[in-house]
PDB file of C-alpha atoms in Angstrom:
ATOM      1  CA  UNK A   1     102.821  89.600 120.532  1.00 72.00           C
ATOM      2  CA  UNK A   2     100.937  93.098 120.211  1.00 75.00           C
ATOM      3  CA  UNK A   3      97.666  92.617 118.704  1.00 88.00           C
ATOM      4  CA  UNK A   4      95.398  95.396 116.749  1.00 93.00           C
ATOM      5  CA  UNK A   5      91.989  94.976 116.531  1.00 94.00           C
ATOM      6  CA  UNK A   6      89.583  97.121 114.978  1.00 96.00           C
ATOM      7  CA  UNK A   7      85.603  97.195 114.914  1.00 97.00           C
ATOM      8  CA  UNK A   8      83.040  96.996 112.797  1.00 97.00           C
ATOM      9  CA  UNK A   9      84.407  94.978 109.975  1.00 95.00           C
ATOM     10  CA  UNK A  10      81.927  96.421 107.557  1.00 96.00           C
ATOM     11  CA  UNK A  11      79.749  99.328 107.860  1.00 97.00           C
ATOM     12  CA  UNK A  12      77.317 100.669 104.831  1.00 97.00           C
ATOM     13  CA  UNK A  13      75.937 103.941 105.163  1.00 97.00           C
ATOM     14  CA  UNK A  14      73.756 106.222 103.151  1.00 98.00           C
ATOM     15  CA  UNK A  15      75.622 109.609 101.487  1.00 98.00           C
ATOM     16  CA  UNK A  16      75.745 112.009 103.868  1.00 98.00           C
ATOM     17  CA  UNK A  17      75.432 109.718 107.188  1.00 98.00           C
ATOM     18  CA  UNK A  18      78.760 109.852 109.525  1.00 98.00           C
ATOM     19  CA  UNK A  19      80.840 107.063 110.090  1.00 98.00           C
ATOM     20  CA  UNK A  20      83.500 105.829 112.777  1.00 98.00           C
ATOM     21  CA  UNK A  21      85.745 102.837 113.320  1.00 98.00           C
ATOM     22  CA  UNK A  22      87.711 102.234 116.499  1.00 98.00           C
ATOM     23  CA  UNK A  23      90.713 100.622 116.684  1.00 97.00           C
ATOM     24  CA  UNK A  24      92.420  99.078 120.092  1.00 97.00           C
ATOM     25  CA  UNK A  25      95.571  97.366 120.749  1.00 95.00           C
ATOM     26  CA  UNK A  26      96.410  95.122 123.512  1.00 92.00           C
ATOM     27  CA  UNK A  27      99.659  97.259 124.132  1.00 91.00           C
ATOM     28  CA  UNK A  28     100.822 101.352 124.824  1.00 93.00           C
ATOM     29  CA  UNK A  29     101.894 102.345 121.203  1.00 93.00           C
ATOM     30  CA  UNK A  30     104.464 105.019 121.091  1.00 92.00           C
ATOM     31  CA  UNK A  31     102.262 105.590 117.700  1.00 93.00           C
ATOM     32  CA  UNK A  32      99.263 105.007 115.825  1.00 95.00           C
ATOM     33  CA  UNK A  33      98.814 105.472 112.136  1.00 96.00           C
ATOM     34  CA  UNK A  34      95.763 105.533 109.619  1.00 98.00           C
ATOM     35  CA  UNK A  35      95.457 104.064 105.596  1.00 98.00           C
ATOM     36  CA  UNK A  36      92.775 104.157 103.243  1.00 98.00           C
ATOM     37  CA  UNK A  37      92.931 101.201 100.465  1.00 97.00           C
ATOM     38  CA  UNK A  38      90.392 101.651  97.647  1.00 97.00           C
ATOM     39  CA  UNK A  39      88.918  98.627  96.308  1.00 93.00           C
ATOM     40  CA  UNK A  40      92.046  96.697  93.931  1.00 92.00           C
ATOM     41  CA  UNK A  41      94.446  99.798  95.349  1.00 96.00           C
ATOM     42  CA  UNK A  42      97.653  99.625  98.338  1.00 97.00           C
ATOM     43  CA  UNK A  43      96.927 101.319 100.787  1.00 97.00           C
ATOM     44  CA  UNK A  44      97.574 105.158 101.283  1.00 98.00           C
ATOM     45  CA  UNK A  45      99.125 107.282 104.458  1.00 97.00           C
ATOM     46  CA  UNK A  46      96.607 109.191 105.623  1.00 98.00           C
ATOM     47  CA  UNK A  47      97.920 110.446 109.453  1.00 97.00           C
ATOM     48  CA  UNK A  48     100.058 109.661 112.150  1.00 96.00           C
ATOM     49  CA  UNK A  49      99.421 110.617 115.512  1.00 96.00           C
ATOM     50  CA  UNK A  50     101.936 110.319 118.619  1.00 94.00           C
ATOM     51  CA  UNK A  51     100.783 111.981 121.574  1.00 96.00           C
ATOM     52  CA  UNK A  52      98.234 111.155 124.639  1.00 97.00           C
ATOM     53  CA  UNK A  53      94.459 111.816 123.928  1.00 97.00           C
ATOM     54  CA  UNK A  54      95.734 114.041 120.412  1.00 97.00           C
ATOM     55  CA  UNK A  55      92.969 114.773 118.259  1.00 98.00           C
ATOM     56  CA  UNK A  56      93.839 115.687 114.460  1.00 98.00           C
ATOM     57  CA  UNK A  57      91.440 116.951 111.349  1.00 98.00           C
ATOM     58  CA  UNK A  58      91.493 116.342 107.768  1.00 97.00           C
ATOM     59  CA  UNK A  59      88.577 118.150 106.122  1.00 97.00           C
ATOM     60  CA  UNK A  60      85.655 116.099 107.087  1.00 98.00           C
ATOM     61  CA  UNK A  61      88.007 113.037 108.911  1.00 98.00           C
ATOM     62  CA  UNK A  62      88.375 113.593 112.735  1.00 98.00           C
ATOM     63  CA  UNK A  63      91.596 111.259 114.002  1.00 98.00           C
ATOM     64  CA  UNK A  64      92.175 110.980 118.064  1.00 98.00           C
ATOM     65  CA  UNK A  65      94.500 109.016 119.807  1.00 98.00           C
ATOM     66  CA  UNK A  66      93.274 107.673 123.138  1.00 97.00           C
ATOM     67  CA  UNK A  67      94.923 108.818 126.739  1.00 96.00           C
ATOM     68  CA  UNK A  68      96.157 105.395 127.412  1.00 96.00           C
ATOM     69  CA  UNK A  69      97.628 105.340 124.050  1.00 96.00           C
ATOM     70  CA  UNK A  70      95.700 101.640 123.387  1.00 96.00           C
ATOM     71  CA  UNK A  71      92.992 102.745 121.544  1.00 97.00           C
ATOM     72  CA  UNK A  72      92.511 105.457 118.654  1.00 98.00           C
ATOM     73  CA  UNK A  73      89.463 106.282 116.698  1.00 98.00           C
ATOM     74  CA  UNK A  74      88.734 107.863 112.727  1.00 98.00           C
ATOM     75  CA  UNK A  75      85.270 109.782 112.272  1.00 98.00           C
ATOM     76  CA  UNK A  76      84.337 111.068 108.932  1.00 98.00           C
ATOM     77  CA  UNK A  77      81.423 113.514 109.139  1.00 98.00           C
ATOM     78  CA  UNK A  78      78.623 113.553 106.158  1.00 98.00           C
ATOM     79  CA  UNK A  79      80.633 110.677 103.859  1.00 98.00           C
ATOM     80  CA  UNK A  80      80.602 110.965 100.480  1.00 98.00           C
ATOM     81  CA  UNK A  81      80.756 108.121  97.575  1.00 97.00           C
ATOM     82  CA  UNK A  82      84.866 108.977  97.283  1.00 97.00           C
ATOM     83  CA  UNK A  83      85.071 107.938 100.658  1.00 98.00           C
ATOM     84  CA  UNK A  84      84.587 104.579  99.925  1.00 98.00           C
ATOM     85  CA  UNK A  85      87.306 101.801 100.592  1.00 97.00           C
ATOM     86  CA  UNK A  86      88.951 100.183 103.677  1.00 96.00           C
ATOM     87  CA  UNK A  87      90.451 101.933 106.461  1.00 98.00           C
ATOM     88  CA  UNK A  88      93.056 100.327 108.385  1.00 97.00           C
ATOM     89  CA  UNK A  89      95.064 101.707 111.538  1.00 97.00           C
ATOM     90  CA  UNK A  90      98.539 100.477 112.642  1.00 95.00           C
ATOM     91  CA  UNK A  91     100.170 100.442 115.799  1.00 92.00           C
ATOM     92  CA  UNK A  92     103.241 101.129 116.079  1.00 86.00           C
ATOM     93  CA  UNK A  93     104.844 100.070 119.903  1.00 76.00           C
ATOM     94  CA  UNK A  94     108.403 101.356 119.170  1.00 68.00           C
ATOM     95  CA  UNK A  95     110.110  97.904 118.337  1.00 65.00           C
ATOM     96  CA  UNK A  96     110.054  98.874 114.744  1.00 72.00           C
ATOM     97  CA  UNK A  97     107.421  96.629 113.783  1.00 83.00           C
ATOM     98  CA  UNK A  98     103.837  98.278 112.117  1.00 89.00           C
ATOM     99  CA  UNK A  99     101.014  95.819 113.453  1.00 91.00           C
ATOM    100  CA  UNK A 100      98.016  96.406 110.906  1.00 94.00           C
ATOM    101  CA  UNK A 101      94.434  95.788 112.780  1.00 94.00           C
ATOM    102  CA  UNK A 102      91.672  93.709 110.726  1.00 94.00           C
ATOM    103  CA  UNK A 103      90.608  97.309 109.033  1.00 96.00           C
ATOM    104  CA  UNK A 104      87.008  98.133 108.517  1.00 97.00           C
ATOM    105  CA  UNK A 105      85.286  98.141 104.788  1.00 96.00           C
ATOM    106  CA  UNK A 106      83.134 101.676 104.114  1.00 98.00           C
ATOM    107  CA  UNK A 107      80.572 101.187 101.680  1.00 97.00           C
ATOM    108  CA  UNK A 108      78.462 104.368 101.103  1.00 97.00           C
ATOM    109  CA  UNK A 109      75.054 104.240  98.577  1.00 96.00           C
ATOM    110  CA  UNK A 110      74.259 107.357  97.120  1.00 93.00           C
TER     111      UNK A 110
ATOM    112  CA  UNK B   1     110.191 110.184  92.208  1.00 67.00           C
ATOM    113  CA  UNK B   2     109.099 106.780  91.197  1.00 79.00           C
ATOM    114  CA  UNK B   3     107.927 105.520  94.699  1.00 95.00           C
ATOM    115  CA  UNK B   4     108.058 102.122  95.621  1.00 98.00           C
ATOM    116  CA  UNK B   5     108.174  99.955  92.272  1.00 97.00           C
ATOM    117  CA  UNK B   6     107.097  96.169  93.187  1.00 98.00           C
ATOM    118  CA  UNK B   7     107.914  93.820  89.936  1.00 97.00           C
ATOM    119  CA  UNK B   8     106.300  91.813  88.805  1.00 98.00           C
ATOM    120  CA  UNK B   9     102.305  92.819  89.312  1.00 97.00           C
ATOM    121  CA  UNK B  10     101.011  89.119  88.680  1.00 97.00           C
ATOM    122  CA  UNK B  11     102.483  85.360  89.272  1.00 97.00           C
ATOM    123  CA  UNK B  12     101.154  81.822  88.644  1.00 98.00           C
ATOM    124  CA  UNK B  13     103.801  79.645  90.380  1.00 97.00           C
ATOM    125  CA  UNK B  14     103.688  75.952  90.908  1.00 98.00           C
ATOM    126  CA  UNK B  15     103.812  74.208  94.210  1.00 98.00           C
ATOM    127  CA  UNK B  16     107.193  73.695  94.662  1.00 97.00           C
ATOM    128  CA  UNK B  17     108.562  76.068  92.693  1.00 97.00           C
ATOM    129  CA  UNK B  18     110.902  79.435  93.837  1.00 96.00           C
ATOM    130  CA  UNK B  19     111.188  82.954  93.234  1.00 96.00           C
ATOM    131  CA  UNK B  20     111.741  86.431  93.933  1.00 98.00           C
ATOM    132  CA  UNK B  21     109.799  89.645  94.295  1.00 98.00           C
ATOM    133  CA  UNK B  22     111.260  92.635  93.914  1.00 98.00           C
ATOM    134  CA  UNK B  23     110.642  96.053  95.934  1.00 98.00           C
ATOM    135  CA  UNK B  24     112.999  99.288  94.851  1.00 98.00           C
ATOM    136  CA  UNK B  25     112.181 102.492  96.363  1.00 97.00           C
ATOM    137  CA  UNK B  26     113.538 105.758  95.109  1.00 96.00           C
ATOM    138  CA  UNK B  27     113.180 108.255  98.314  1.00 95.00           C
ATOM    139  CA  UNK B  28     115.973 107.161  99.890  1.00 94.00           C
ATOM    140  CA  UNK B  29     114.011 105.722 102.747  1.00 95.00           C
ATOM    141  CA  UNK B  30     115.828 103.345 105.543  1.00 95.00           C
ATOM    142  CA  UNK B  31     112.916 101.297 106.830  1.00 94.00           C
ATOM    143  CA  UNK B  32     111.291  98.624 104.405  1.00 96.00           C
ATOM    144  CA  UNK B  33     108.635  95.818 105.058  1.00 96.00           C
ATOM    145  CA  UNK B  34     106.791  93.248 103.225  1.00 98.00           C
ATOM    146  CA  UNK B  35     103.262  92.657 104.284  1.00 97.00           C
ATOM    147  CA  UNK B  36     101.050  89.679 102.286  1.00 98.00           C
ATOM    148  CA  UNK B  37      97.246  90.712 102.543  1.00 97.00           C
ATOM    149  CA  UNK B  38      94.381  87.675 102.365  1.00 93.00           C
ATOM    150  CA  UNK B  39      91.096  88.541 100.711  1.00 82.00           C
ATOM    151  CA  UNK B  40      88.849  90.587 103.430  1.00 72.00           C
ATOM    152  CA  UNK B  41      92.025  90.344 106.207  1.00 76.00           C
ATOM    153  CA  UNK B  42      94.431  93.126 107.110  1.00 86.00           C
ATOM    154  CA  UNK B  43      97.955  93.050 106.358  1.00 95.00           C
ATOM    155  CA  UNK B  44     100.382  91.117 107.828  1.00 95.00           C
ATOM    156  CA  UNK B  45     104.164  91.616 108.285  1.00 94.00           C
ATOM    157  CA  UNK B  46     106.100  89.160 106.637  1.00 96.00           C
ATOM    158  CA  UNK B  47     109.713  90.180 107.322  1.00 96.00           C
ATOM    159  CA  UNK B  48     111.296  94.070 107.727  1.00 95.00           C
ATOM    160  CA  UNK B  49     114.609  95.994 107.987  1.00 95.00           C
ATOM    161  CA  UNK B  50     115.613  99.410 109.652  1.00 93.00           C
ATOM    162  CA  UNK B  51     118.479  99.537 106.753  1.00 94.00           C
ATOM    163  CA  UNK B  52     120.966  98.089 104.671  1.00 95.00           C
ATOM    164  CA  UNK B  53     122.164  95.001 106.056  1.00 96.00           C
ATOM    165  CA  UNK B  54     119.847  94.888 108.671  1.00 95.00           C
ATOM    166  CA  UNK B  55     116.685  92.560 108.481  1.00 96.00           C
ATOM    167  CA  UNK B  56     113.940  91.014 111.040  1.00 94.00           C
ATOM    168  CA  UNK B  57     110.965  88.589 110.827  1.00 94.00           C
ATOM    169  CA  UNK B  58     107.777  89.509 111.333  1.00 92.00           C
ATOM    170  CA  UNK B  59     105.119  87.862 112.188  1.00 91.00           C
ATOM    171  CA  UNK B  60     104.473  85.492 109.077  1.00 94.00           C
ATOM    172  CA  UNK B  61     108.298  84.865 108.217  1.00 96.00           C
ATOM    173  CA  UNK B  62     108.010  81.107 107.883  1.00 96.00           C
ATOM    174  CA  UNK B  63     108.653  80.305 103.952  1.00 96.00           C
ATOM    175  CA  UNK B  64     110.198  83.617 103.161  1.00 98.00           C
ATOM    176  CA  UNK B  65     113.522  84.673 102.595  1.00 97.00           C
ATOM    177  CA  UNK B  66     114.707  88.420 102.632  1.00 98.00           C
ATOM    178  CA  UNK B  67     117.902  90.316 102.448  1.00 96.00           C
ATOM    179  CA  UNK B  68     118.868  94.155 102.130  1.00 97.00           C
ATOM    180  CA  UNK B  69     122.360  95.265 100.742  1.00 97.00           C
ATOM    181  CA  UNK B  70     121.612  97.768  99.676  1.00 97.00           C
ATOM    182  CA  UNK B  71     119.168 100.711 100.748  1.00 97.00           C
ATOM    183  CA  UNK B  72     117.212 100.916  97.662  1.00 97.00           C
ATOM    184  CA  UNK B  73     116.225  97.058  97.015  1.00 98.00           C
ATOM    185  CA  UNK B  74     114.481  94.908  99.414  1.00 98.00           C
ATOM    186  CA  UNK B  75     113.945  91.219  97.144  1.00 98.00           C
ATOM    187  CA  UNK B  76     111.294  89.002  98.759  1.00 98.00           C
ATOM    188  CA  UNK B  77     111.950  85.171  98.436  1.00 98.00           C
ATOM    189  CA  UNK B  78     109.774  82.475  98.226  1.00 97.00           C
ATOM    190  CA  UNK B  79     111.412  79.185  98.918  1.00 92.00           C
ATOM    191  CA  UNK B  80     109.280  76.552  97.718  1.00 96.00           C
ATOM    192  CA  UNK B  81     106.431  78.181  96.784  1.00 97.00           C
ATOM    193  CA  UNK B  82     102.726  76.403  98.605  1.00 97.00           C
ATOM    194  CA  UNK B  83      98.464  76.805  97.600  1.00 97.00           C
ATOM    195  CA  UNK B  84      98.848  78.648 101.258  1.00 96.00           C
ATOM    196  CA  UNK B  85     101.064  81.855 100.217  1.00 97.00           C
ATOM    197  CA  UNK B  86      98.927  82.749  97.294  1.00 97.00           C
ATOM    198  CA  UNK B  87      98.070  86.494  98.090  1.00 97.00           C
ATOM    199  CA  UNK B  88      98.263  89.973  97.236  1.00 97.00           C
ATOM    200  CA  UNK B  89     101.811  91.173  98.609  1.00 98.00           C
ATOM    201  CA  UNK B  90     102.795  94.785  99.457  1.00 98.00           C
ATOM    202  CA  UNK B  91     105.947  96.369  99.784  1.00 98.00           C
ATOM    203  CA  UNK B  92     106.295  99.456 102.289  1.00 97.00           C
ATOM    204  CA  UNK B  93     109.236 102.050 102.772  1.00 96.00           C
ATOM    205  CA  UNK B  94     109.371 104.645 105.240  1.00 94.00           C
ATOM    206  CA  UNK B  95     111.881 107.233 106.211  1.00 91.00           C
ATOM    207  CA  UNK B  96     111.881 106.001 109.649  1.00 84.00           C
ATOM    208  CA  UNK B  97     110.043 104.028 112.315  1.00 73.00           C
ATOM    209  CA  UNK B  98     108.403 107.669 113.144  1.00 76.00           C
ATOM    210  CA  UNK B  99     107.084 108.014 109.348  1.00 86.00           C
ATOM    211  CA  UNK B 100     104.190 107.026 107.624  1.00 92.00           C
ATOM    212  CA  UNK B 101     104.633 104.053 105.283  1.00 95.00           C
ATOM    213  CA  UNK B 102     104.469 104.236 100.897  1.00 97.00           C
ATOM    214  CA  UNK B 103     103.365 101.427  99.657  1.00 98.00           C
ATOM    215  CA  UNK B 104     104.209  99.960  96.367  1.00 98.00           C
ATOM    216  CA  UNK B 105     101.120  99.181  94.054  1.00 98.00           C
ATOM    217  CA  UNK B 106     101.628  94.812  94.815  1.00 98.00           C
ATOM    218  CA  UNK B 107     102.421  91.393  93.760  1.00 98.00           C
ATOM    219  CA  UNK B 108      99.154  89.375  93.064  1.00 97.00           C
ATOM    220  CA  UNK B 109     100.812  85.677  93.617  1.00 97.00           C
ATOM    221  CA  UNK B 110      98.988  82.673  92.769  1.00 97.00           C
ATOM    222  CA  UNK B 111     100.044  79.320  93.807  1.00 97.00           C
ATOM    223  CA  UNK B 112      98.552  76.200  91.926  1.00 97.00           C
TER     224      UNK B 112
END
């Protein structure tokens, strides 16, 4: 069946340092979505995106969607303490089924 | 709008034992899903439906019951509840397949 994975697990970074997790399926997706899920929260819609090698921005979060349509990545630029949580993509390969990946856990000193 | 209510927020079951969580959404949404998320592990699909009457496992069905008459509801059944399904389980709606998921606020479910 179609497998997400997503890299690093964890990453802890120092206010103001960037951050990026990668995510990569082992099938096309006809779409790829992003969540954040604060610590003891559900997780929260942040994008969708649909198209070959689409890049999308949200204030200081930077979304693209590989050309193969396997792999996506989510950059945040000069994190902040509110930024902290887990971030979890989802393919989606058009048989109606969301496949979560692993997600990766932000933790951010100030 | 009231979202996606999941009741109830906590459970202490008994091995053995059967019951049902509830999911209602309010947005008029066609898609639902039930996902059960392990401590520092993703979510994984349990069982969804594209609308009323319409259901499909996914790919941790075995144990779990669901059904969908109508388009608001989406019950989750345990069957005889094991130490292995304790989790934290989410409900999900979406308007379609095409949509972003909501996600209710979960079921904390502990088996002893």
């Amino acid at each position: 069946g179609q497998q997400v994975m997503q890299i690093p697990q964890y990453q802890h970074v120092q206010e103001g340092e960037d951050f990026t997790t990668y995510c990569n399926s082992s099938t096309t997706l006809s779409n790829i979505q992003w969540y954040k899920q604060r610590p003891g929260g559900h997780p929260v819609f942040l994008i969708q995106l649909v198209k070959s090698g689409e890049v999308k921005k949200q204030k200081r979060l930077t979304f693209q969607f590989g050309e193969a349509k396997k792999n996506s990545s989510l950059h945040i630029t000069a994190t902040q303490t509110t930024d902290v949580g887990t971030y979890f993509c989802a393919g989606d390969n058009a048989g109606n089924m969301l496949t979560f990946g692993g997600g990766t856990r932000l933790m951010v000193k100030p | 709008n009231a979202g996606v209510t999941q009741t109830p927020k906590f459970q202490v079951l008994k091995t053995g034992q059967s019951m049902t969580l509830q999911c209602a959404q309010d947005m008029n949404h066609e898609y639902m899903s039930w996902y059960r998320q392990d401590p520092g592990m993703g979510l994984r699909l349990i069982h969804y439906s594209v609308g009323a009457g319409i259901t499909d496992q996914g790919e941790v069905p075995n144990g779990y019951n669901v059904s969908r008459s109508t388009t608001e509801d989406f019950p989750l059944r345990l069957l005889s509840a094991a130490p292995s399904q304790t989790s934290v389980y989410f409900c999900a709606s979406s308007y379609s397949g095409a949509y972003g998921y909501t996600f209710g606020s979960g079921t904390r479910l502990t088996v002893v």
